[in-house]
């Protein structure tokens, strides 16, 4: 198991200059985005929301939120030292083939990754698909790298979600989870349980649990990934200051960006959650948020949000939850993928609609499992099988 990277220790900037950074100022976004003109939506309390799987996602999808997501992408870039991720596929000079970006937001990460990796399947081959990651994954080919960002409070069962990631990676592939802890904290005790910001975090946690998609702290995901079968699991921890209270120039800039990110998003995070889970009125939500915003901007409160970016390597050994690849020489399709169900190899996708078949209690004698290369030798799909 890889060694974790601990979070930084932040010193307070005792010589704060209000002119140096304008807290809460508008930060423009100029990225290319997937706009909601492509989406069906409904209006609720003055914000628009996805109608697909109506009610499962509590954050709006309007232009205000899309601009915030692009800003949040800049926060991640600054936190990760201008990298799109910490997994090996994100390193300079790395070559990667097939990539999946889950919870893609405006699409800015996928487009940036495509620009950095001309060898990958990318623009003009980048495709944006609207689907539910909690349903069965039906991809025809596995991925080399799966990138998942801020899916907390969007997933009902993380074990199922991560098993889907595992089953849809090539042997030796990587999954990276970039997650934000809901609960702001402070190292010096300047953020207390009596502050509106702390009470707001608890309210959102309770609402998310009541709605069936709880916020999850990043560290437990590490253990869950290991249990599923991932190896070389590492966790890199970061701090996003609530405003520019930190002395270090990088974290002061992070504070400027994160303050704007939080202020522009706090209503969207809260409105549907509290009105749906607790039957609050919009007016009650807005009254609460006055003090929450004040706490976020207060430089005497040295708060930060813990964030993590963890890279996980899929095991090179075949297990019941692993994947095998097979090639049928009678078809144009190059491969099928599946898993060992305990009753023989099961090809769940492939050359045609009839190719998904179980091979019975054990693979037939003319289909040999090559564990070293994770391949099925002498494989024929149902359509091209003589038997």
Short mmCIF file of C-alpha atoms in Angstrom, two decimals:
data_model
loop_
_atom_site.label_atom_id
_atom_site.label_comp_id
_atom_site.label_asym_id
_atom_site.label_seq_id
_atom_site.Cartn_x
_atom_site.Cartn_y
_atom_site.Cartn_z
CA UNK A 1 0.00 0.00 0.00
CA UNK A 2 1.37 3.39 -0.95
CA UNK A 3 2.23 5.92 1.70
CA UNK A 4 -0.25 8.75 2.15
CA UNK A 5 0.65 12.39 1.65
CA UNK A 6 -0.28 14.42 4.78
CA UNK A 7 -1.92 17.86 4.60
CA UNK A 8 0.13 21.02 4.92
CA UNK A 9 0.47 23.00 8.15
CA UNK A 10 -0.87 26.52 7.54
CA UNK A 11 0.36 29.65 9.29
CA UNK A 12 -1.97 32.62 9.75
CA UNK A 13 -1.21 35.80 7.82
CA UNK A 14 -0.96 38.40 10.61
CA UNK A 15 -0.45 41.27 8.15
CA UNK A 16 -3.64 41.02 6.15
CA UNK A 17 -4.06 43.53 3.36
CA UNK A 18 -7.66 43.99 2.24
CA UNK A 19 -6.47 45.49 -1.02
CA UNK A 20 -4.38 42.43 -1.81
CA UNK A 21 -7.37 40.20 -2.39
CA UNK A 22 -11.02 41.07 -2.60
CA UNK A 23 -12.94 38.41 -0.70
CA UNK A 24 -16.21 37.49 -2.36
CA UNK A 25 -15.40 39.30 -5.60
CA UNK A 26 -16.71 37.98 -8.86
CA UNK A 27 -14.28 35.68 -10.65
CA UNK A 28 -15.15 35.23 -14.31
CA UNK A 29 -15.06 31.88 -16.04
CA UNK A 30 -14.15 31.56 -19.72
CA UNK A 31 -14.16 27.80 -20.20
CA UNK A 32 -16.00 25.76 -22.76
CA UNK A 33 -18.92 24.07 -21.05
CA UNK A 34 -21.79 21.68 -21.64
CA UNK A 35 -24.66 24.12 -21.12
CA UNK A 36 -28.09 23.22 -19.88
CA UNK A 37 -29.62 24.05 -23.25
CA UNK A 38 -28.77 20.42 -23.94
CA UNK A 39 -30.61 19.25 -20.85
CA UNK A 40 -34.20 19.05 -19.75
CA UNK A 41 -34.70 20.76 -16.41
CA UNK A 42 -37.27 21.95 -13.92
CA UNK A 43 -37.49 25.16 -11.90
CA UNK A 44 -37.54 25.03 -8.09
CA UNK A 45 -37.20 28.06 -5.81
CA UNK A 46 -35.74 30.13 -8.62
CA UNK A 47 -33.05 27.59 -9.62
CA UNK A 48 -33.10 24.94 -12.34
CA UNK A 49 -32.40 21.25 -11.66
CA UNK A 50 -31.86 18.12 -13.72
CA UNK A 51 -35.10 16.38 -14.61
CA UNK A 52 -33.31 13.15 -15.49
CA UNK A 53 -33.79 10.88 -12.45
CA UNK A 54 -35.67 13.79 -10.93
CA UNK A 55 -34.77 14.54 -7.32
CA UNK A 56 -31.62 12.40 -7.01
CA UNK A 57 -29.25 15.35 -7.42
CA UNK A 58 -29.84 18.30 -5.09
CA UNK A 59 -27.51 20.87 -6.70
CA UNK A 60 -28.80 23.15 -9.49
CA UNK A 61 -27.68 22.94 -13.13
CA UNK A 62 -28.17 26.58 -14.14
CA UNK A 63 -25.56 29.01 -15.43
CA UNK A 64 -24.74 30.21 -11.90
CA UNK A 65 -23.82 26.67 -10.89
CA UNK A 66 -21.95 25.92 -14.11
CA UNK A 67 -19.81 29.02 -13.62
CA UNK A 68 -19.12 27.90 -10.05
CA UNK A 69 -18.08 24.43 -11.24
CA UNK A 70 -15.58 26.00 -13.63
CA UNK A 71 -14.24 28.10 -10.76
CA UNK A 72 -14.01 24.99 -8.58
CA UNK A 73 -11.94 23.37 -11.32
CA UNK A 74 -9.44 26.23 -10.92
CA UNK A 75 -9.34 25.58 -7.16
CA UNK A 76 -8.47 21.93 -7.82
CA UNK A 77 -5.78 22.94 -10.30
CA UNK A 78 -4.16 25.29 -7.79
CA UNK A 79 -4.37 22.71 -4.99
CA UNK A 80 -2.80 20.04 -7.23
CA UNK A 81 -0.03 22.34 -8.50
CA UNK A 82 -1.59 22.77 -11.94
CA UNK A 83 -2.15 19.04 -12.43
CA UNK A 84 -5.44 17.44 -13.38
CA UNK A 85 -4.85 14.60 -10.93
CA UNK A 86 -2.26 12.71 -8.92
CA UNK A 87 -2.58 9.33 -10.64
CA UNK A 88 0.20 8.31 -13.08
CA UNK A 89 -1.95 8.99 -16.18
CA UNK A 90 -1.91 12.69 -15.22
CA UNK A 91 1.88 12.92 -15.09
CA UNK A 92 3.68 14.84 -17.80
CA UNK A 93 4.55 12.57 -20.71
CA UNK A 94 2.23 9.77 -19.60
CA UNK A 95 0.39 7.92 -22.33
CA UNK A 96 -3.15 6.75 -21.71
CA UNK A 97 -5.82 5.30 -23.93
CA UNK A 98 -9.44 5.22 -22.83
CA UNK A 99 -10.53 7.63 -20.07
CA UNK A 100 -13.83 8.09 -18.23
CA UNK A 101 -14.66 11.30 -16.34
CA UNK A 102 -17.53 10.62 -13.90
CA UNK A 103 -19.66 13.53 -12.72
CA UNK A 104 -18.08 15.67 -15.41
CA UNK A 105 -19.82 18.93 -14.49
CA UNK A 106 -19.26 21.36 -17.35
CA UNK A 107 -16.82 19.05 -19.12
CA UNK A 108 -13.82 21.28 -18.46
CA UNK A 109 -11.68 18.51 -16.90
CA UNK A 110 -12.27 16.13 -19.80
CA UNK A 111 -11.44 18.79 -22.38
CA UNK A 112 -8.29 19.84 -20.50
CA UNK A 113 -7.19 16.22 -20.19
CA UNK A 114 -7.75 15.70 -23.90
CA UNK A 115 -5.58 18.71 -24.70
CA UNK A 116 -2.78 17.35 -22.51
CA UNK A 117 -3.01 13.81 -23.90
CA UNK A 118 -3.25 13.79 -27.70
CA UNK A 119 -2.82 10.01 -27.69
CA UNK A 120 -5.99 9.48 -25.64
CA UNK A 121 -9.53 9.14 -26.92
CA UNK A 122 -10.37 12.82 -26.85
CA UNK A 123 -11.80 15.73 -28.81
CA UNK A 124 -13.12 15.45 -31.44
CA UNK A 125 -13.80 12.01 -29.98
CA UNK A 126 -14.77 13.29 -26.52
CA UNK A 127 -18.36 12.32 -25.87
CA UNK A 128 -20.64 13.64 -23.13
CA UNK A 129 -23.27 11.12 -22.07
CA UNK A 130 -26.12 11.65 -19.63
CA UNK A 131 -26.55 8.51 -17.56
CA UNK A 132 -26.96 7.30 -13.99
CA UNK A 133 -23.73 5.89 -12.52
CA UNK A 134 -25.79 4.04 -9.92
CA UNK A 135 -27.35 1.88 -12.62
CA UNK A 136 -25.58 -1.03 -14.36
CA UNK A 137 -22.58 0.12 -16.36
CA UNK A 138 -22.87 -1.02 -19.98
CA UNK A 139 -19.61 0.17 -21.51
CA UNK A 140 -18.42 -2.09 -24.33
CA UNK A 141 -14.74 -1.64 -23.47
CA UNK A 142 -12.90 -1.07 -20.18
CA UNK A 143 -11.00 2.09 -19.30
CA UNK A 144 -7.35 2.82 -18.57
CA UNK A 145 -8.22 5.64 -16.17
CA UNK A 146 -11.42 6.63 -14.37
CA UNK A 147 -11.55 10.13 -12.89
CA UNK A 148 -14.26 10.87 -10.32
CA UNK A 149 -14.64 14.30 -8.73
CA UNK A 150 -16.85 15.46 -5.84
CA UNK A 151 -19.41 12.67 -6.08
CA UNK A 152 -20.14 12.81 -2.35
CA UNK A 153 -23.87 13.31 -1.67
CA UNK A 154 -24.52 11.98 -5.19
CA UNK A 155 -23.91 8.28 -4.49
CA UNK A 156 -26.24 6.11 -2.43
CA UNK A 157 -23.96 3.06 -2.21
CA UNK A 158 -20.25 3.73 -2.57
CA UNK A 159 -19.34 0.06 -2.54
CA UNK A 160 -21.49 -0.60 -5.62
CA UNK A 161 -20.12 2.50 -7.34
CA UNK A 162 -16.49 1.58 -6.70
CA UNK A 163 -17.06 -2.02 -7.75
CA UNK A 164 -18.43 -0.69 -11.02
CA UNK A 165 -15.23 1.32 -11.41
CA UNK A 166 -13.14 -1.77 -10.67
CA UNK A 167 -15.04 -3.96 -13.11
CA UNK A 168 -14.68 -1.39 -15.89
CA UNK A 169 -10.92 -0.89 -15.64
CA UNK A 170 -8.32 -2.70 -17.71
CA UNK A 171 -5.87 -4.77 -15.64
CA UNK A 172 -3.42 -2.24 -14.25
CA UNK A 173 -5.83 0.65 -14.76
CA UNK A 174 -6.28 3.53 -12.34
CA UNK A 175 -9.22 5.18 -10.62
CA UNK A 176 -8.83 8.57 -8.95
CA UNK A 177 -11.31 10.03 -6.49
CA UNK A 178 -11.11 13.76 -5.85
CA UNK A 179 -13.37 14.46 -2.90
CA UNK A 180 -14.21 17.35 -0.61
CA UNK A 181 -15.08 16.87 3.05
CA UNK A 182 -18.34 18.61 3.91
CA UNK A 183 -17.22 19.59 7.41
CA UNK A 184 -15.04 22.68 7.58
CA UNK A 185 -12.59 22.66 10.47
CA UNK A 186 -9.74 24.68 11.98
CA UNK A 187 -6.45 23.70 13.55
CA UNK A 188 -6.42 26.51 16.09
CA UNK A 189 -10.00 26.28 17.37
CA UNK A 190 -11.18 29.52 15.77
CA UNK A 191 -14.06 27.63 14.15
CA UNK A 192 -16.34 26.30 16.88
CA UNK A 193 -19.53 24.25 16.95
CA UNK A 194 -21.43 27.43 17.78
CA UNK A 195 -20.57 29.08 14.48
CA UNK A 196 -23.23 29.14 11.77
CA UNK A 197 -20.79 27.47 9.37
CA UNK A 198 -20.49 24.42 11.64
CA UNK A 199 -24.24 24.23 12.18
CA UNK A 200 -24.78 24.47 8.42
CA UNK A 201 -22.45 21.52 7.82
CA UNK A 202 -24.40 19.41 10.31
CA UNK A 203 -27.71 20.37 8.72
CA UNK A 204 -26.49 19.37 5.26
CA UNK A 205 -25.14 16.08 6.58
CA UNK A 206 -28.47 15.25 8.18
CA UNK A 207 -30.39 16.24 5.06
CA UNK A 208 -28.16 14.14 2.81
CA UNK A 209 -28.68 11.09 5.03
CA UNK A 210 -32.43 11.61 5.01
CA UNK A 211 -32.41 11.92 1.21
CA UNK A 212 -30.43 8.69 0.86
CA UNK A 213 -27.16 10.06 -0.49
CA UNK A 214 -25.02 11.02 2.49
CA UNK A 215 -21.88 13.08 2.40
CA UNK A 216 -18.87 10.85 2.99
CA UNK A 217 -15.50 11.80 4.43
CA UNK A 218 -12.65 10.89 2.02
CA UNK A 219 -10.48 8.70 4.35
CA UNK A 220 -13.02 5.83 4.68
CA UNK A 221 -13.01 5.47 0.91
CA UNK A 222 -9.40 4.30 1.10
CA UNK A 223 -10.32 1.25 3.18
CA UNK A 224 -13.31 0.51 0.98
CA UNK A 225 -11.17 0.52 -2.16
CA UNK A 226 -8.72 -1.91 -0.60
CA UNK A 227 -11.57 -4.22 0.40
CA UNK A 228 -12.88 -4.23 -3.17
CA UNK A 229 -9.52 -5.37 -4.52
CA UNK A 230 -7.61 -2.25 -5.52
CA UNK A 231 -3.92 -2.19 -4.69
CA UNK A 232 -1.36 0.59 -4.32
CA UNK A 233 -4.03 2.74 -2.67
CA UNK A 234 -2.76 6.19 -1.71
CA UNK A 235 -4.43 9.25 -0.22
CA UNK A 236 -3.16 12.80 -0.71
CA UNK A 237 -4.69 15.33 1.69
CA UNK A 238 -5.11 19.05 1.04
CA UNK A 239 -6.56 22.09 2.78
CA UNK A 240 -8.81 24.63 1.10
CA UNK A 241 -8.89 27.76 3.32
CA UNK A 242 -12.30 29.40 3.64
CA UNK A 243 -10.82 32.81 2.80
CA UNK A 244 -7.32 34.33 2.42
CA UNK A 245 -6.34 34.02 6.09
CA UNK A 246 -3.27 31.84 5.42
CA UNK A 247 0.22 33.36 5.25
CA UNK A 248 1.60 31.09 2.53
CA UNK A 249 1.01 32.75 -0.90
CA UNK A 250 -0.34 29.58 -2.49
CA UNK A 251 -2.86 28.96 0.28
CA UNK A 252 -3.77 32.63 0.43
CA UNK A 253 -4.67 32.42 -3.27
CA UNK A 254 -6.51 29.17 -2.61
CA UNK A 255 -8.47 31.03 0.06
CA UNK A 256 -9.48 33.74 -2.39
CA UNK A 257 -10.75 31.21 -4.91
CA UNK A 258 -12.38 28.89 -2.39
CA UNK A 259 -14.12 31.79 -0.67
CA UNK A 260 -15.72 32.78 -3.96
CA UNK A 261 -16.47 29.13 -4.71
CA UNK A 262 -18.22 28.67 -1.37
CA UNK A 263 -20.09 31.97 -1.44
CA UNK A 264 -21.39 31.41 -4.96
CA UNK A 265 -22.39 27.83 -4.22
CA UNK A 266 -23.77 27.91 -0.70
CA UNK A 267 -27.37 28.61 -1.75
CA UNK A 268 -27.27 25.87 -4.40
CA UNK A 269 -25.87 23.35 -1.92
CA UNK A 270 -28.52 24.22 0.66
CA UNK A 271 -31.84 25.18 -0.88
CA UNK A 272 -33.06 21.84 -2.25
CA UNK A 273 -31.46 19.86 0.57
CA UNK A 274 -33.24 21.66 3.40
CA UNK A 275 -36.54 22.34 1.64
CA UNK A 276 -36.87 18.72 0.53
CA UNK A 277 -35.51 16.95 3.62
CA UNK A 278 -36.80 19.23 6.38
CA UNK A 279 -39.61 21.19 4.68
CA UNK A 280 -37.87 24.48 5.33
CA UNK A 281 -39.17 27.49 3.46
CA UNK A 282 -36.83 29.33 1.07
CA UNK A 283 -37.01 32.31 3.42
CA UNK A 284 -35.76 30.20 6.35
CA UNK A 285 -32.88 28.92 4.23
CA UNK A 286 -31.87 32.43 3.19
CA UNK A 287 -31.88 33.67 6.80
CA UNK A 288 -29.56 30.81 7.81
CA UNK A 289 -27.20 31.57 4.94
CA UNK A 290 -26.64 35.18 6.02
CA UNK A 291 -24.58 34.05 9.01
CA UNK A 292 -22.98 31.18 7.08
CA UNK A 293 -21.66 33.60 4.46
CA UNK A 294 -20.37 35.92 7.18
CA UNK A 295 -18.44 33.04 8.77
CA UNK A 296 -16.94 32.04 5.42
CA UNK A 297 -15.65 35.59 4.87
CA UNK A 298 -14.46 36.16 8.45
CA UNK A 299 -10.64 36.16 8.45
CA UNK A 300 -10.57 35.69 12.19
CA UNK A 301 -11.99 32.22 11.60
CA UNK A 302 -9.10 30.14 10.26
CA UNK A 303 -11.29 27.47 8.74
CA UNK A 304 -10.55 25.16 5.84
CA UNK A 305 -12.19 22.29 4.01
CA UNK A 306 -10.20 19.05 3.97
CA UNK A 307 -9.95 17.63 0.46
CA UNK A 308 -8.31 14.54 -0.92
CA UNK A 309 -7.13 13.13 -4.20
CA UNK A 310 -6.52 9.42 -4.04
CA UNK A 311 -5.08 7.25 -6.79
CA UNK A 312 -5.91 3.59 -6.89
CA UNK A 313 -4.40 0.89 -9.07
CA UNK A 314 -6.51 -2.09 -10.12
CA UNK A 315 -5.01 -5.42 -9.27
CA UNK A 316 -3.05 -7.25 -11.93
CA UNK A 317 -4.30 -10.58 -10.61
CA UNK A 318 -7.58 -12.07 -11.70
CA UNK A 319 -10.24 -12.18 -9.01
CA UNK A 320 -13.97 -12.73 -9.01
CA UNK A 321 -14.48 -8.98 -9.27
CA UNK A 322 -11.74 -8.49 -11.83
CA UNK A 323 -11.96 -8.32 -15.58
CA UNK A 324 -10.72 -10.50 -18.40
CA UNK A 325 -10.47 -9.60 -22.04
CA UNK A 326 -11.17 -11.86 -24.98
CA UNK A 327 -10.79 -11.45 -28.71
CA UNK A 328 -13.07 -13.11 -31.24
CA UNK A 329 -11.28 -13.47 -34.61
CA UNK A 330 -14.61 -13.86 -36.37
CA UNK A 331 -15.79 -10.37 -35.47
CA UNK A 332 -14.72 -6.84 -36.14
CA UNK A 333 -15.15 -6.02 -32.48
CA UNK A 334 -11.77 -6.54 -30.89
CA UNK A 335 -12.72 -7.59 -27.41
CA UNK A 336 -15.36 -8.53 -24.92
CA UNK A 337 -15.16 -8.09 -21.20
CA UNK A 338 -16.68 -9.83 -18.24
CA UNK A 339 -15.98 -11.35 -14.87
CA UNK A 340 -15.78 -14.66 -13.06
CA UNK A 341 -19.17 -15.26 -11.49
CA UNK A 342 -17.93 -18.27 -9.56
CA UNK A 343 -19.59 -20.54 -12.10
CA UNK A 344 -17.27 -19.94 -14.99
CA UNK A 345 -16.39 -16.90 -17.03
CA UNK A 346 -19.26 -14.67 -18.06
CA UNK A 347 -18.91 -12.40 -21.09
CA UNK A 348 -21.31 -9.56 -20.45
CA UNK A 349 -20.71 -7.62 -23.66
CA UNK A 350 -19.12 -8.25 -26.98
CA UNK A 351 -19.60 -8.88 -30.66
CA UNK A 352 -23.36 -9.01 -30.76
CA UNK A 353 -26.52 -9.22 -28.67
CA UNK A 354 -26.16 -13.00 -28.31
CA UNK A 355 -22.55 -12.99 -27.19
CA UNK A 356 -23.27 -12.45 -23.51
CA UNK A 357 -23.45 -16.01 -22.26
CA UNK A 358 -22.14 -17.95 -19.32
CA UNK A 359 -19.77 -20.79 -20.10
CA UNK A 360 -21.38 -22.99 -17.46
CA UNK A 361 -19.86 -24.46 -14.32
CA UNK A 362 -16.38 -24.18 -15.78
CA UNK A 363 -14.91 -22.88 -19.03
CA UNK A 364 -15.16 -25.42 -21.82
CA UNK A 365 -11.99 -27.27 -22.78
CA UNK A 366 -11.31 -25.16 -25.87
CA UNK A 367 -11.38 -21.91 -23.86
CA UNK A 368 -8.23 -21.60 -21.77
CA UNK A 369 -7.84 -18.98 -19.06
CA UNK A 370 -4.47 -17.27 -19.38
CA UNK A 371 -4.02 -15.74 -15.91
CA UNK A 372 -0.62 -14.23 -16.65
CA UNK A 373 -1.89 -12.06 -19.49
CA UNK A 374 -5.50 -11.86 -18.34
CA UNK A 375 -6.79 -13.11 -21.67
CA UNK A 376 -9.13 -15.81 -22.88
CA UNK A 377 -7.36 -17.86 -25.53
CA UNK A 378 -9.24 -19.65 -28.32
CA UNK A 379 -12.34 -17.61 -27.57
CA UNK A 380 -15.28 -17.41 -29.97
CA UNK A 381 -18.39 -15.39 -29.32
CA UNK A 382 -21.74 -17.18 -29.51
CA UNK A 383 -22.36 -15.89 -33.01
CA UNK A 384 -19.11 -17.43 -34.30
CA UNK A 385 -18.98 -20.55 -32.16
CA UNK A 386 -19.17 -23.89 -33.93
CA UNK A 387 -20.90 -25.36 -30.88
#
